[in-house]
mmCIF file of C-alpha atoms and ligand atoms in Angstrom:
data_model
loop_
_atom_site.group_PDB
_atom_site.id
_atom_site.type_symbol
_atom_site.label_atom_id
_atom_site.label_comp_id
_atom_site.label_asym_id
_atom_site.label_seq_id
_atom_site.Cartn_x
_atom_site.Cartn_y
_atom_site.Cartn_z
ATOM 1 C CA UNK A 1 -7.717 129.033 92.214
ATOM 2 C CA UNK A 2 -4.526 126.688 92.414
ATOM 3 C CA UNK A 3 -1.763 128.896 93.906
ATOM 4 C CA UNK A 4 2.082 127.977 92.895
ATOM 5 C CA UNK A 5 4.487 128.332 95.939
ATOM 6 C CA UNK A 6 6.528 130.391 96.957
ATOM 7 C CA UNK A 7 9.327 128.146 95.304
ATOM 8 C CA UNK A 8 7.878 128.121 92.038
ATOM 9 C CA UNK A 9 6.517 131.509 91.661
ATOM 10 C CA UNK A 10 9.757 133.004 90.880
ATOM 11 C CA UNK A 11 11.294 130.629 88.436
ATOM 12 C CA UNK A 12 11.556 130.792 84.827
ATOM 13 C CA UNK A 13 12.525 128.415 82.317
ATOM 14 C CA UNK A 14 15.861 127.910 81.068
ATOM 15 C CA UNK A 15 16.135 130.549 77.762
ATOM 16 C CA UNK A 16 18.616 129.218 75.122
ATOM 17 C CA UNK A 17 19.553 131.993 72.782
ATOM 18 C CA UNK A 18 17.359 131.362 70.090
ATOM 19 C CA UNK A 19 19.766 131.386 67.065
ATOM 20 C CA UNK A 20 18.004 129.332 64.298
ATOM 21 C CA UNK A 21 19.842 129.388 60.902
ATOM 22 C CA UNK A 22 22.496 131.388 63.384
ATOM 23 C CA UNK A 23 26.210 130.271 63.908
ATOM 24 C CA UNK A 24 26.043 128.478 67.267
ATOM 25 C CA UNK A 25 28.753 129.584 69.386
ATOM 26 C CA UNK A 26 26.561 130.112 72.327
ATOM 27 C CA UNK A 27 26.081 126.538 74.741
ATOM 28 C CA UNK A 28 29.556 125.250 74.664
ATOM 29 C CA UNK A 29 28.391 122.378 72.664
ATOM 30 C CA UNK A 30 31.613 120.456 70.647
ATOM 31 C CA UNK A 31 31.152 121.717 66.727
ATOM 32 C CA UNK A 32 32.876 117.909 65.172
ATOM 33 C CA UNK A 33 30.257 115.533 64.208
ATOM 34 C CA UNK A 34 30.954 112.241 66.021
ATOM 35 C CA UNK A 35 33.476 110.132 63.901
ATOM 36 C CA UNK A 36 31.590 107.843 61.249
ATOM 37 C CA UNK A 37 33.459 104.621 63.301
ATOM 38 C CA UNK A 38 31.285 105.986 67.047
ATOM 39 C CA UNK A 39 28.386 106.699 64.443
ATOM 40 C CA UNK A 40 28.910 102.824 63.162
ATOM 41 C CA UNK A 41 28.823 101.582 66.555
ATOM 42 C CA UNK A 42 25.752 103.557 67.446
ATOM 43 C CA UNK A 43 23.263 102.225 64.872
ATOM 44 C CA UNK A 44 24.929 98.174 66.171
ATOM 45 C CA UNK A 45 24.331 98.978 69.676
ATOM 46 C CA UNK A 46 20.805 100.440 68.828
ATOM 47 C CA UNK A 47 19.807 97.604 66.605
ATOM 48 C CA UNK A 48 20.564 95.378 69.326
ATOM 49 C CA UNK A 49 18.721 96.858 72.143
ATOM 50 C CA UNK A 50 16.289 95.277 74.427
ATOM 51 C CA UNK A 51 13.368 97.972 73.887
ATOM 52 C CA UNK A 52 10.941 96.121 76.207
ATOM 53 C CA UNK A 53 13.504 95.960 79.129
ATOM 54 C CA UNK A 54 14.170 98.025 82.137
ATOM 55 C CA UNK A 55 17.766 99.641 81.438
ATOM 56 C CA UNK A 56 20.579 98.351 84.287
ATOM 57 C CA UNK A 57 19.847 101.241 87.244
ATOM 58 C CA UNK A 58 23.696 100.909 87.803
ATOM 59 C CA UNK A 59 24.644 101.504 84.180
ATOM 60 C CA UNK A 60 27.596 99.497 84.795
ATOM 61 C CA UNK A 61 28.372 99.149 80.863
ATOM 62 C CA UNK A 62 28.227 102.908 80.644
ATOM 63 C CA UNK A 63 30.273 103.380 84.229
ATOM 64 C CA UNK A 64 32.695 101.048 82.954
ATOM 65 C CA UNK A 65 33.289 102.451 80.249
ATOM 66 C CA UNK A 66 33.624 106.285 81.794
ATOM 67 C CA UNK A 67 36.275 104.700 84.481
ATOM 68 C CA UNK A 68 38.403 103.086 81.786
ATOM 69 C CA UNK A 69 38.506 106.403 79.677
ATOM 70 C CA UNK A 70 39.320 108.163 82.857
ATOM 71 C CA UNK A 71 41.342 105.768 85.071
ATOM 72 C CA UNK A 72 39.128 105.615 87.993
ATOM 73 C CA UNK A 73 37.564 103.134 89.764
ATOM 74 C CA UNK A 74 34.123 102.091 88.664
ATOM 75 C CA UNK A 75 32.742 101.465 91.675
ATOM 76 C CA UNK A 76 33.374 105.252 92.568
ATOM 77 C CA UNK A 77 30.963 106.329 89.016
ATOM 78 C CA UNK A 78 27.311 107.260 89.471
ATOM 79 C CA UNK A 79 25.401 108.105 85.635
ATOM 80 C CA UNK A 80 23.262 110.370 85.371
ATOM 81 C CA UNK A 81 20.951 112.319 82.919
ATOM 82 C CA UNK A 82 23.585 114.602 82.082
ATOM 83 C CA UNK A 83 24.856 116.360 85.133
ATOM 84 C CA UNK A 84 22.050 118.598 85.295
ATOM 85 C CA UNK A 85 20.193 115.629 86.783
ATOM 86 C CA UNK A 86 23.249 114.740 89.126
ATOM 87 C CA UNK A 87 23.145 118.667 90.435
ATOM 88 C CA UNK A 88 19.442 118.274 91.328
ATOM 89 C CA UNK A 89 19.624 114.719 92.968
ATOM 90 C CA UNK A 90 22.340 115.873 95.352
ATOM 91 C CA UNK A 91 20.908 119.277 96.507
ATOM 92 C CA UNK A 92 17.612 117.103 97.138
ATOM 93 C CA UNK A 93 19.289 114.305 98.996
ATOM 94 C CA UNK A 94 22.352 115.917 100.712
ATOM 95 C CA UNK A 95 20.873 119.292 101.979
ATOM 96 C CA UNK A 96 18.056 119.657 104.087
ATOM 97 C CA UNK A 97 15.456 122.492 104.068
ATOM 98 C CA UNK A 98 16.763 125.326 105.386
ATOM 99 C CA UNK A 99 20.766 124.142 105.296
ATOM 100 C CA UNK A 100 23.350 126.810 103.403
ATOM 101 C CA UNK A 101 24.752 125.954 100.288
ATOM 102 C CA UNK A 102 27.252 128.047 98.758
ATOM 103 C CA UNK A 103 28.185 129.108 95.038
ATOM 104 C CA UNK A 104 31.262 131.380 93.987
ATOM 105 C CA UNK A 105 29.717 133.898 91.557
ATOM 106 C CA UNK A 106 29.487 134.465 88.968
ATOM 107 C CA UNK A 107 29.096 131.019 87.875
ATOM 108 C CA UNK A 108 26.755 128.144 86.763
ATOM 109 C CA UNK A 109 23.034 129.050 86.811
ATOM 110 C CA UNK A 110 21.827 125.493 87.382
ATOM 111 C CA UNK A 111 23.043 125.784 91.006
ATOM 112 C CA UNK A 112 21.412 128.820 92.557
ATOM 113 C CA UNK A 113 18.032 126.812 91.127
ATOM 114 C CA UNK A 114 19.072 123.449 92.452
ATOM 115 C CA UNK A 115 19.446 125.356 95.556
ATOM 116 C CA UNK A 116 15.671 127.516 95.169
ATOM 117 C CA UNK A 117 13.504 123.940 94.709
ATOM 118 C CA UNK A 118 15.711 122.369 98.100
ATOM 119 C CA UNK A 119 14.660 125.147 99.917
ATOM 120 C CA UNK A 120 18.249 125.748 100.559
ATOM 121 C CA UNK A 121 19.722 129.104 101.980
ATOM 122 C CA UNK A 122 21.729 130.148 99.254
ATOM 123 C CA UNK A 123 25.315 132.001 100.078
ATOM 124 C CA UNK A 124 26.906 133.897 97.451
ATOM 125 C CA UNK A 125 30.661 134.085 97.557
ATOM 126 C CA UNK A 126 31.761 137.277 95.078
ATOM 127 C CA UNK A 127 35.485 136.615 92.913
ATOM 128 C CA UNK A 128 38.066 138.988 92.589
ATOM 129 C CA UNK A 129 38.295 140.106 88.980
ATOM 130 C CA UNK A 130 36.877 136.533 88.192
ATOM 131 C CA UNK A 131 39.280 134.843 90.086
ATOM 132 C CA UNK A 132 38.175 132.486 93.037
ATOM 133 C CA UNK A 133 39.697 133.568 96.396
ATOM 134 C CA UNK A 134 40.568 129.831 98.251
ATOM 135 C CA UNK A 135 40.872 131.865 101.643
ATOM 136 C CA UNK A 136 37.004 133.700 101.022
ATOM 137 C CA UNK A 137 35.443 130.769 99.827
ATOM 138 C CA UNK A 138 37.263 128.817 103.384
ATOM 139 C CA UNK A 139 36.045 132.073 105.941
ATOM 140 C CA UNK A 140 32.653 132.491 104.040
ATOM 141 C CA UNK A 141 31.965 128.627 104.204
ATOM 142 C CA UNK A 142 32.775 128.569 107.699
ATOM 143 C CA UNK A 143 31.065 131.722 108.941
ATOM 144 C CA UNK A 144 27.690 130.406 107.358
ATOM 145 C CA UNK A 145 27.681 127.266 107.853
ATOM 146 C CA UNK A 146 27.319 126.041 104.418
ATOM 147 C CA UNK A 147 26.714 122.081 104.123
ATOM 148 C CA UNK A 148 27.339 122.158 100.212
ATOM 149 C CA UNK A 149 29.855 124.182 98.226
ATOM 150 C CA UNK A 150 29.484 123.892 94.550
ATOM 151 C CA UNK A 151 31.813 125.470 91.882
ATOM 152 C CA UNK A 152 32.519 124.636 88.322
ATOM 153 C CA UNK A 153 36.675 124.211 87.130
ATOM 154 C CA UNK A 154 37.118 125.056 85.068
ATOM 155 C CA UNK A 155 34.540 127.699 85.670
ATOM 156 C CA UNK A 156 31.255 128.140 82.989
ATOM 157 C CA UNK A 157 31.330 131.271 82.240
ATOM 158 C CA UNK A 158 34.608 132.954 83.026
ATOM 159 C CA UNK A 159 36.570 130.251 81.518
ATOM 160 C CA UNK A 160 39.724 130.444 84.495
ATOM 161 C CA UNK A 161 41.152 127.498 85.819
ATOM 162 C CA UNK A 162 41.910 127.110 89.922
ATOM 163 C CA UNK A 163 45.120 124.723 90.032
ATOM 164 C CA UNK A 164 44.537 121.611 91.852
ATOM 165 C CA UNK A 165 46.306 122.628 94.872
ATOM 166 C CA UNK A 166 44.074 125.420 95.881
ATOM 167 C CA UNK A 167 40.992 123.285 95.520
ATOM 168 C CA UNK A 168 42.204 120.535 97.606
ATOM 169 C CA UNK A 169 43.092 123.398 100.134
ATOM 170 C CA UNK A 170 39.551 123.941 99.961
ATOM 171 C CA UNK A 171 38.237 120.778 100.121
ATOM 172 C CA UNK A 172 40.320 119.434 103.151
ATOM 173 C CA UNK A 173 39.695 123.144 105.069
ATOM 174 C CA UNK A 174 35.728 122.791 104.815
ATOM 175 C CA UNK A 175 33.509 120.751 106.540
ATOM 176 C CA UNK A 176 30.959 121.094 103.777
ATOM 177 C CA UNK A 177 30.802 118.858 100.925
ATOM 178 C CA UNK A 178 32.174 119.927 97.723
ATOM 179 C CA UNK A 179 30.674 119.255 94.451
ATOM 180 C CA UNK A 180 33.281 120.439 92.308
ATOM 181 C CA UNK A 181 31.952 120.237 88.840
ATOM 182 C CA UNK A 182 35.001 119.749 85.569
ATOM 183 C CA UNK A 183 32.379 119.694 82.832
ATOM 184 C CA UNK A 184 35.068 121.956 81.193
ATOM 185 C CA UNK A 185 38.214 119.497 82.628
ATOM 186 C CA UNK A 186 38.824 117.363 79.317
ATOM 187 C CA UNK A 187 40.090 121.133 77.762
ATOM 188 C CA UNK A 188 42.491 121.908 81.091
ATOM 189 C CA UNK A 189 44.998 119.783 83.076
ATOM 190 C CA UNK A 190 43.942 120.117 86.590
ATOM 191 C CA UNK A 191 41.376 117.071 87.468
ATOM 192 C CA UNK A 192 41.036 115.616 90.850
ATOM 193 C CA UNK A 193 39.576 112.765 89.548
ATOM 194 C CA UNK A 194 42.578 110.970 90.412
ATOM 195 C CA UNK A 195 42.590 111.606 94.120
ATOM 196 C CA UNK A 196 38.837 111.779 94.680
ATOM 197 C CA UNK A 197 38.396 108.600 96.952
ATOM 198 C CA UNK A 198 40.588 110.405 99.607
ATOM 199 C CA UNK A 199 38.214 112.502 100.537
ATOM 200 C CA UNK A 200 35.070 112.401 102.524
ATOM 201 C CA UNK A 201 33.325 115.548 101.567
ATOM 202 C CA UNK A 202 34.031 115.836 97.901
ATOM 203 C CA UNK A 203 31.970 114.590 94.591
ATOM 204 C CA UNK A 204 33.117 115.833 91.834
ATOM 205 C CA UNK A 205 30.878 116.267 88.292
ATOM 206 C CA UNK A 206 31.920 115.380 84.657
ATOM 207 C CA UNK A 207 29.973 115.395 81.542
ATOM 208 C CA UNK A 208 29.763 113.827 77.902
ATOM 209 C CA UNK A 209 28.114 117.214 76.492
ATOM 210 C CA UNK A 210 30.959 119.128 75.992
ATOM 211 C CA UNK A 211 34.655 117.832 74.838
ATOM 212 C CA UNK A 212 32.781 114.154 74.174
ATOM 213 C CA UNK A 213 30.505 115.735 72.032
ATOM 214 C CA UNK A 214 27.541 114.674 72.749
ATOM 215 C CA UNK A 215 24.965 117.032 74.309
ATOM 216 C CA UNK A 216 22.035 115.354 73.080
ATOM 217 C CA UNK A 217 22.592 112.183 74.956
ATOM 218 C CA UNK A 218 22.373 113.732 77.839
ATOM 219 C CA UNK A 219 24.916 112.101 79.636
ATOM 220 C CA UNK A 220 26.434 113.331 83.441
ATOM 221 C CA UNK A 221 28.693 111.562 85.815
ATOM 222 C CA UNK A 222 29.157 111.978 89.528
ATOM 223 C CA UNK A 223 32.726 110.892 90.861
ATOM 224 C CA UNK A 224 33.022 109.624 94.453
ATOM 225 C CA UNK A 225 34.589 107.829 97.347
ATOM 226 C CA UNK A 226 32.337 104.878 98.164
ATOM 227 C CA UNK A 227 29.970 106.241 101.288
ATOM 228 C CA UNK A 228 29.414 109.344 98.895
ATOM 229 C CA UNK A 229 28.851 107.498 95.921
ATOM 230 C CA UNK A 230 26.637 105.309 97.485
ATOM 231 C CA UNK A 231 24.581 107.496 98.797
ATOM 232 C CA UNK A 232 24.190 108.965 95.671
ATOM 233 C CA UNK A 233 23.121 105.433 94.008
ATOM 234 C CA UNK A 234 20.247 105.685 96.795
ATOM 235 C CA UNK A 235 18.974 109.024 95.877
ATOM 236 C CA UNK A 236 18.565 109.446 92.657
ATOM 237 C CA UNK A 237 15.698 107.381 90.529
ATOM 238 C CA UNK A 238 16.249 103.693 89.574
ATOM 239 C CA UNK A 239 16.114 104.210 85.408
ATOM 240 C CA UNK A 240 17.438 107.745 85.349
ATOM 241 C CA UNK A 241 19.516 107.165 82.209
ATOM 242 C CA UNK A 242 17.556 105.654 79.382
ATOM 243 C CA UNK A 243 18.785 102.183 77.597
ATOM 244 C CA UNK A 244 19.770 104.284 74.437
ATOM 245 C CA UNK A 245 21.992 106.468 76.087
ATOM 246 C CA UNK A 246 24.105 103.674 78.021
ATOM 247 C CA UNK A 247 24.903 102.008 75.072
ATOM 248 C CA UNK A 248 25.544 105.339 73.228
ATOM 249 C CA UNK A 249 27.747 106.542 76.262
ATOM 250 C CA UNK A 250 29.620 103.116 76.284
ATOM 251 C CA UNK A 251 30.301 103.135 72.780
ATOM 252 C CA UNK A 252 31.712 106.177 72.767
ATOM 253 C CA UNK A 253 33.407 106.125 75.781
ATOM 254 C CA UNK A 254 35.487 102.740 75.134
ATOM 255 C CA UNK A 255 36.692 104.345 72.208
ATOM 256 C CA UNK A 256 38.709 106.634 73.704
ATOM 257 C CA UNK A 257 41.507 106.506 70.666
ATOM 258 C CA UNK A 258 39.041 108.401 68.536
ATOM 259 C CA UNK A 259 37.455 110.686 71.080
ATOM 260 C CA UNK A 260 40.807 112.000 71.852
ATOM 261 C CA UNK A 261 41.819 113.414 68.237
ATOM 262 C CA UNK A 262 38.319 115.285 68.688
ATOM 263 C CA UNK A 263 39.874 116.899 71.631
ATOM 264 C CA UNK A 264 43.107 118.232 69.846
ATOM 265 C CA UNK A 265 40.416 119.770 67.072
ATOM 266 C CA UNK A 266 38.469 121.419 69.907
ATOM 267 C CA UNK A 267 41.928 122.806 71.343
ATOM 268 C CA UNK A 268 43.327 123.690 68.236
ATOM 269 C CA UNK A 269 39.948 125.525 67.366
ATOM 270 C CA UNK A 270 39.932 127.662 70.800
ATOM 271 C CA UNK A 271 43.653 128.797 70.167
ATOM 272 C CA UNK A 272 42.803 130.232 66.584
ATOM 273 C CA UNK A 273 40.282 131.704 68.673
ATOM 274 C CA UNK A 274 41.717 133.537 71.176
ATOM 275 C CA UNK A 275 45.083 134.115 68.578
ATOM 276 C CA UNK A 276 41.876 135.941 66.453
ATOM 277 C CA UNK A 277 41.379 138.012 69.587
ATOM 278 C CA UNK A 278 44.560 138.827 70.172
ATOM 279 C CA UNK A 279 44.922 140.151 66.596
ATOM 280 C CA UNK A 280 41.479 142.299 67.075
ATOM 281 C CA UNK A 281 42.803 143.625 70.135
ATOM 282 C CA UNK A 282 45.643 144.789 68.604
ATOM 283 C CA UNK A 283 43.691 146.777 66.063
ATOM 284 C CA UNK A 284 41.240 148.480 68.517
ATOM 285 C CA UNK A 285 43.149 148.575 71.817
ATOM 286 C CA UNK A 286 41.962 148.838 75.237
ATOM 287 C CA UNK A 287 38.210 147.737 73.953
ATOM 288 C CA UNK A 288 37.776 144.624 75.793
ATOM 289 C CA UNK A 289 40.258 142.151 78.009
ATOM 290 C CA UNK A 290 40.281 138.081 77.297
ATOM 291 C CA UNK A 291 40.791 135.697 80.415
ATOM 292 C CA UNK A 292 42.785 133.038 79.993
ATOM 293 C CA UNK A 293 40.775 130.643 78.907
ATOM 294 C CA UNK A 294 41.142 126.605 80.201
ATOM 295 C CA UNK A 295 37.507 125.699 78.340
ATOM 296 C CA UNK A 296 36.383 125.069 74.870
ATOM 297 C CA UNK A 297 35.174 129.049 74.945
ATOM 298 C CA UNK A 298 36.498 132.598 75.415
ATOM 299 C CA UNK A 299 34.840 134.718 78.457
ATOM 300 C CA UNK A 300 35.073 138.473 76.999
ATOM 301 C CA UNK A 301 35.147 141.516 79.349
ATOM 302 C CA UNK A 302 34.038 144.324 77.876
ATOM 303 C CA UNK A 303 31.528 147.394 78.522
ATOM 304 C CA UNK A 304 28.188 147.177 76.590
ATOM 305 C CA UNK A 305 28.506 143.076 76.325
ATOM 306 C CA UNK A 306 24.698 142.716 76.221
ATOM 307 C CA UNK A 307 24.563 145.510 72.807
ATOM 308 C CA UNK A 308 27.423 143.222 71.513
ATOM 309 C CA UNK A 309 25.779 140.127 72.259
ATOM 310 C CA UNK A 310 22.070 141.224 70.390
ATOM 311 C CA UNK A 311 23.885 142.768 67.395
ATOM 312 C CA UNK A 312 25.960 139.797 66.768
ATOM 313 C CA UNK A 313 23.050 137.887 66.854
ATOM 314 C CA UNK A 314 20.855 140.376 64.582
ATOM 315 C CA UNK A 315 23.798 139.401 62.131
ATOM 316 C CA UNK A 316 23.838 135.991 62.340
ATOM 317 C CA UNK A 317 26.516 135.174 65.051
ATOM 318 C CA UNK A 318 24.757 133.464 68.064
ATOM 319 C CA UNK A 319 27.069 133.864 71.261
ATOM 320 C CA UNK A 320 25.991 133.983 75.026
ATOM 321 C CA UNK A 321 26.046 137.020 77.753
ATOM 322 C CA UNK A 322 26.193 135.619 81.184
ATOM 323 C CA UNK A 323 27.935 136.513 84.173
ATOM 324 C CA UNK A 324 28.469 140.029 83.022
ATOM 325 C CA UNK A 325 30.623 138.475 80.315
ATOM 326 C CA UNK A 326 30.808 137.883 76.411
ATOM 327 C CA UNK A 327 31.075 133.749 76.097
ATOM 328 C CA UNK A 328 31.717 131.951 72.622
ATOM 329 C CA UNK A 329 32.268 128.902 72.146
ATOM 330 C CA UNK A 330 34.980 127.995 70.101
ATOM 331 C CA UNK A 331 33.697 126.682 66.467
ATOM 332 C CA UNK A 332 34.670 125.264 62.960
ATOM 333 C CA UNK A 333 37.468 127.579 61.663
ATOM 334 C CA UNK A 334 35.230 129.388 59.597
ATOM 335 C CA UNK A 335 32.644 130.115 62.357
ATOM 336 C CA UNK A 336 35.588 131.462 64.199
ATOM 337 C CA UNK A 337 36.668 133.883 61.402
ATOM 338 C CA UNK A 338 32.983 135.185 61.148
ATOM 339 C CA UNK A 339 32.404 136.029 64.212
ATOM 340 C CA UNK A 340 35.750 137.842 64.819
ATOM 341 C CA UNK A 341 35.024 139.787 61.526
ATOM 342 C CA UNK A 342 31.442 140.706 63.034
ATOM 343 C CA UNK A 343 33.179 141.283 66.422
ATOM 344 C CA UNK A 344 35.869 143.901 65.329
ATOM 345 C CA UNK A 345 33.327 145.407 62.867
ATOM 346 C CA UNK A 346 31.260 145.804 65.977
ATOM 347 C CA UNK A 347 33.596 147.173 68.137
ATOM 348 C CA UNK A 348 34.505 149.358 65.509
ATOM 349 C CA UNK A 349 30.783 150.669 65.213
ATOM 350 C CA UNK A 350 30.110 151.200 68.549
ATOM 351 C CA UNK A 351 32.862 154.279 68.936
HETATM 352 C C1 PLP B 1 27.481 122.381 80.284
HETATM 353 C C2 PLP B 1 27.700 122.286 81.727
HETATM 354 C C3 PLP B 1 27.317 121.158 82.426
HETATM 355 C C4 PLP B 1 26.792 119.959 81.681
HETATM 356 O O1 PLP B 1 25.495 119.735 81.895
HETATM 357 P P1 PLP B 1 24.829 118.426 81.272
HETATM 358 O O2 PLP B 1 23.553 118.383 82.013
HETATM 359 O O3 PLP B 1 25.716 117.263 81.574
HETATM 360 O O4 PLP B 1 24.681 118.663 79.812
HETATM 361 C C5 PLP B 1 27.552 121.089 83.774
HETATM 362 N N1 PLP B 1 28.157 122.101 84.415
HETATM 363 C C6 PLP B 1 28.576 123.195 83.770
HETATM 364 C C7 PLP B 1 29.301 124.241 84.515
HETATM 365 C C8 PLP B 1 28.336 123.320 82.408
HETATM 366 O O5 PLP B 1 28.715 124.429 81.770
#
């Protein structure tokens, strides 16, 4: 009999909620269909495609594009297929077996299992009340040793933002290197995209699944000084994002006009959001705290999250429990409205 190793044996498969014919508040995906012009441009670029070529390994439409929209330098842009793919290629190439990596919890899931197939020694840093402590995550990085610190800002699921200063306090105090990953950044104000070639030690993560609005693409980018970024061109697989998605990703990325006025929706939707919280937690007090949120979603503290999270979704209302936390995703302004309805009529149930 075949025997899976020790790596394998433990994992599981990623579990989306399964919410069919549900509201979908539950993967932080954008709600807005694409505008019809980026929908226009699609079905050009995809009529035009070279099906029986190799896509460019570079993607340097698709990088292009990305540093335009974002003011950085292409050379520093490394595609990937979607930043999932970007989190596995660097615990592969830039720890070795054995080497500490460290993750401030809770956060993104993808990491501790990026970490389990590296056979990487995995240090968990704890928050206080959510928050990340800059002077912890220094002392614990040093004590252990870790090689690779990776946190999300802001942070999937608890929503907080770390202002820029204490992360480059971490990143110039460490001598790991810190993938610091702003999949959330496009909703919040404190990138250091701007400043990331002055650092050795730091690559930092975006992604066109959440404010771009376009999860399906599957479409990651790793931000870098050269050596880094290099390295990084080296390690990960020649074709790793398919033709299709570089010219989807450079359409919609050199249209930035457009992609922006999507943005204000999403922010507009999360504020009726959280105002809609506010409103239920004036009506049944003391029930459950909001954090500040700097993401397209609303992280929820509250006891008996998990019995909230299976009855909303018993009634149609698909959200996610992670991280000891209530997250939903901010949605159309009716999908908003329902769920707060089913939320306070919840609440209201459970005393
Ligand atoms: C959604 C998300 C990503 C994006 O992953 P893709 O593979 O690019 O879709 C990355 N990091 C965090 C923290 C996320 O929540």
């Amino acid at each position: 009999m075949f025997d899976l190793n020790e790596k394998l044996r433990g994992l599981a498969a990623y579990q989306p909620v399964e919410g069919a014919g549900c509201i979908r508040l539950d993967a932080n995906e954008s709600f807005l269909p694409l505008p019809k012009e980026i929908r226009a441009a699609f079905r050009q670029v995809l009529g035009d495609l070279e099906y029986s070529r190799y896509p460019d390994p570079a993607a340097r439409e698709l990088c292009g594009a990305f540093a335009r929209y974002y003011g950085v330098d292409p050379q520093s842009v490394v595609a990937g297929n979607g930043s999932d793919e970007l989190i596995s290629v660097i615990f592969q190439g830039f720890l070795m077996k054995g080497e500490a990596f460290a993750t401030v919890d809770p956060d993104f899931s993808m990491y501790a299992q990026a970490g389990a197939l590296a056979e990487a020694r995995h240090v968990s840093i704890g928050k206080k009340d959510y928050r990340i402590d800059p002077e912890e995550v220094i002392g614990a990085c040093r004590r252990e040793e870790v090689k690779l610190l990776i946190f999300s800002n802001p942070c999937n699921p608890t929503s907080l933002v770390l202002d820029r200063a204490a992360v480059r306090h971490i990143v110039r105090s460490v001598e790991a290197l810190v993938v610091l990953d702003e999949a959330y950044m496009d909703f919040s104000d404190q990138s250091l995209l701007g400043e990331v070639s002055e650092y050795g030690n730091l690559i930092i993560l975006r992604t066109c699944s959440k404010a771009i609005g376009m999860a399906a693409a599957r479409l990651g980018f790793a931000v870098a000084g050269p050596r880094l970024a290099e390295a990084l061109r080296a390690a990960k697989s020649p074709y790793n994002v398919n033709g299709m998605s570089q010219a989807l990703g450079a359409a919609a990325l050199s249209r930035g006009g457009l992609l922006r006025q999507a943005l204000a929706q999403v922010l507009a939707s999360r504020d009726q959001l959280l105002a809609g919280l506010r409103a239920v937690d004036q009506a049944l007090p003391g029930r459950f705290r909001v954090l500040p949120s700097g993401a397209n979603f609303a992280a929820l503290v509250l006891p008996q999250a998990r019995r909230v999270q299976e009855t909303l979704l018993e009634r149609g209302v698909a959200v996610r429990f992670t991280g000891g936390l209530l997250r939903v995703t901010c949605g159309r302004p009716e999908e908003n409205r329902r769920f707060l309805q089913e939320f306070q009529k919840i609440l209201e149930e459970l005393t």
